[in-house]
GROMACS .gro file of C-alpha atoms in nm:
model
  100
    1UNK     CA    1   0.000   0.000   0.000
    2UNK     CA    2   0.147   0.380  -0.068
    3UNK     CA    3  -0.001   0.665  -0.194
    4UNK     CA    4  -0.049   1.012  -0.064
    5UNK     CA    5  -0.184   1.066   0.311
    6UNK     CA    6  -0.302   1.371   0.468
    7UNK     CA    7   0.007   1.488   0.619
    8UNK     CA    8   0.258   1.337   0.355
    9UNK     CA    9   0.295   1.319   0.013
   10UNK     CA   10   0.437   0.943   0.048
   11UNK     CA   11   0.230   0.665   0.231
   12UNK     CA   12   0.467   0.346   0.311
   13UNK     CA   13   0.480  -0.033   0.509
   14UNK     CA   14   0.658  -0.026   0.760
   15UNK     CA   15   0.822  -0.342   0.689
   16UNK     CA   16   0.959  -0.121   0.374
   17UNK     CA   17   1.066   0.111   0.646
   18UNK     CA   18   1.252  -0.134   0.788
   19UNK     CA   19   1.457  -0.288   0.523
   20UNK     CA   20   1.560   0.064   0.385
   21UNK     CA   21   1.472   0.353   0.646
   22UNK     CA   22   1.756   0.581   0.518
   23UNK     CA   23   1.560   0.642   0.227
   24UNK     CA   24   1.259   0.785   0.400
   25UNK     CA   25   1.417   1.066   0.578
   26UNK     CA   26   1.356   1.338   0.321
   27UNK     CA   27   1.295   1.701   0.316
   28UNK     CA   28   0.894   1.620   0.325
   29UNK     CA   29   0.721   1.379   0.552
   30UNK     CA   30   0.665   1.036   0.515
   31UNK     CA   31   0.345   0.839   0.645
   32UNK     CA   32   0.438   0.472   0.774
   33UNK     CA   33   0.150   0.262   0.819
   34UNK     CA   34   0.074  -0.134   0.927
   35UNK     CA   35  -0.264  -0.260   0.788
   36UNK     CA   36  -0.349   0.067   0.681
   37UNK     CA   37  -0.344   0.232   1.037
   38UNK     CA   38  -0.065   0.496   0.990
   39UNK     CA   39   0.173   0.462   1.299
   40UNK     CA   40   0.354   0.747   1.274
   41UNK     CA   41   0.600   0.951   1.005
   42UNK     CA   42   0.945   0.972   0.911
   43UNK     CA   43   1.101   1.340   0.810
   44UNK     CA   44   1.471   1.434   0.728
   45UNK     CA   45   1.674   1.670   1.004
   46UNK     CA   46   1.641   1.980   0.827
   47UNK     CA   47   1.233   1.970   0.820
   48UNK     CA   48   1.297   1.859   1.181
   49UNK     CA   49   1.493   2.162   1.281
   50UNK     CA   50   1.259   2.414   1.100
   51UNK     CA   51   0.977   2.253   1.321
   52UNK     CA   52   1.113   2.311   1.627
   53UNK     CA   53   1.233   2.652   1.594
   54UNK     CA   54   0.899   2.710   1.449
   55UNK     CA   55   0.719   2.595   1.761
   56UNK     CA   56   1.027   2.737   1.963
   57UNK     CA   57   0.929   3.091   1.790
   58UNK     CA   58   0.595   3.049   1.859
   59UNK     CA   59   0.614   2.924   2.274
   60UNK     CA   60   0.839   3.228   2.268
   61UNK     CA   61   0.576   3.467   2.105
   62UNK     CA   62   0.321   3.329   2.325
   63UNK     CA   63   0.542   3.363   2.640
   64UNK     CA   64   0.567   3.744   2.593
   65UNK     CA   65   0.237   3.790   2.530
   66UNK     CA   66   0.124   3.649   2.839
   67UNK     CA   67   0.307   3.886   3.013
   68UNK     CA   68   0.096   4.171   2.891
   69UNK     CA   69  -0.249   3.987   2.977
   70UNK     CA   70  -0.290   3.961   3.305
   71UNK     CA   71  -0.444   3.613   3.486
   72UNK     CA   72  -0.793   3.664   3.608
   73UNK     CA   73  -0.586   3.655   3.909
   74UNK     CA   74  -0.424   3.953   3.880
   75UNK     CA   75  -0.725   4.107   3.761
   76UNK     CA   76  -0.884   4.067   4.055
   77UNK     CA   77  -0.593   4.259   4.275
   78UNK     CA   78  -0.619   4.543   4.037
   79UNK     CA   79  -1.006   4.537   4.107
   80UNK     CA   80  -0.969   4.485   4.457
   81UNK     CA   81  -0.676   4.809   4.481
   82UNK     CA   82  -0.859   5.034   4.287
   83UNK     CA   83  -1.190   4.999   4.481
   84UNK     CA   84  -0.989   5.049   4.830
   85UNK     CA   85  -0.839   5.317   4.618
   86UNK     CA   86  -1.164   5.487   4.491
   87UNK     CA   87  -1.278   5.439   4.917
   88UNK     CA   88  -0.975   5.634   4.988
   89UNK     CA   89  -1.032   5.893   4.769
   90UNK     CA   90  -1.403   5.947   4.823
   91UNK     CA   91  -1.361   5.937   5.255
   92UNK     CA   92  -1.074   6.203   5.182
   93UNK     CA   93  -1.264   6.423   4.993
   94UNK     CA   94  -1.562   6.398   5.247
   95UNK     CA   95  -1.296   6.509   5.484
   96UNK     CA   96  -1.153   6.785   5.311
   97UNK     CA   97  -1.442   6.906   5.143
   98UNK     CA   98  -1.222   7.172   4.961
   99UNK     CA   99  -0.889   7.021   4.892
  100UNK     CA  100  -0.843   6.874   4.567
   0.00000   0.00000   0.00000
């Protein structure tokens, strides 16, 4: 059985994996199957490397990010400070009726 699969172009046995696997380590993926159930897929180093500094580039992007949304936790200080604030301000100005 070969033909294309959804994520390769190249759909192999894995018992033809396993009397040649050097062959199957190419720039594009390769689907290796066993009674038509695809187990898994083979891919040369350089498409290897590009995926992981993709994903490294992305968990990087996403890292920053997070630091400029805050957690619901942290939402809920700022809530809770700028309510004790806005108390602060109001009993001070009920105090000081004409200091601004």
């Amino acid at each position: 059985m070969s033909g294309r699969h959804e994520h390769s172009e190249l759909l192999i046995d894995v018992k033809d994996l396993t009397s040649n696997p050097m062959q199957y380590f190419r720039e594009r993926p390769t689907a290796v199957h066993s009674e038509g159930k695809v187990l898994g897929y083979t891919i040369g180093v350089e498409l290897f490397e590009q995926m992981m500094k993709t994903i490294g580039d992305f968990e990087e992007d996403r890292a920053i990010r997070s630091q400029f949304r805050p957690s619901a936790e942290r939402l809920r200080e700022i809530r809770q400070r700028s309510a004790e604030a806005l108390v602060r301000n109001l009993e001070s100005n009920r105090n000081n009726p004409g200091a601004k």
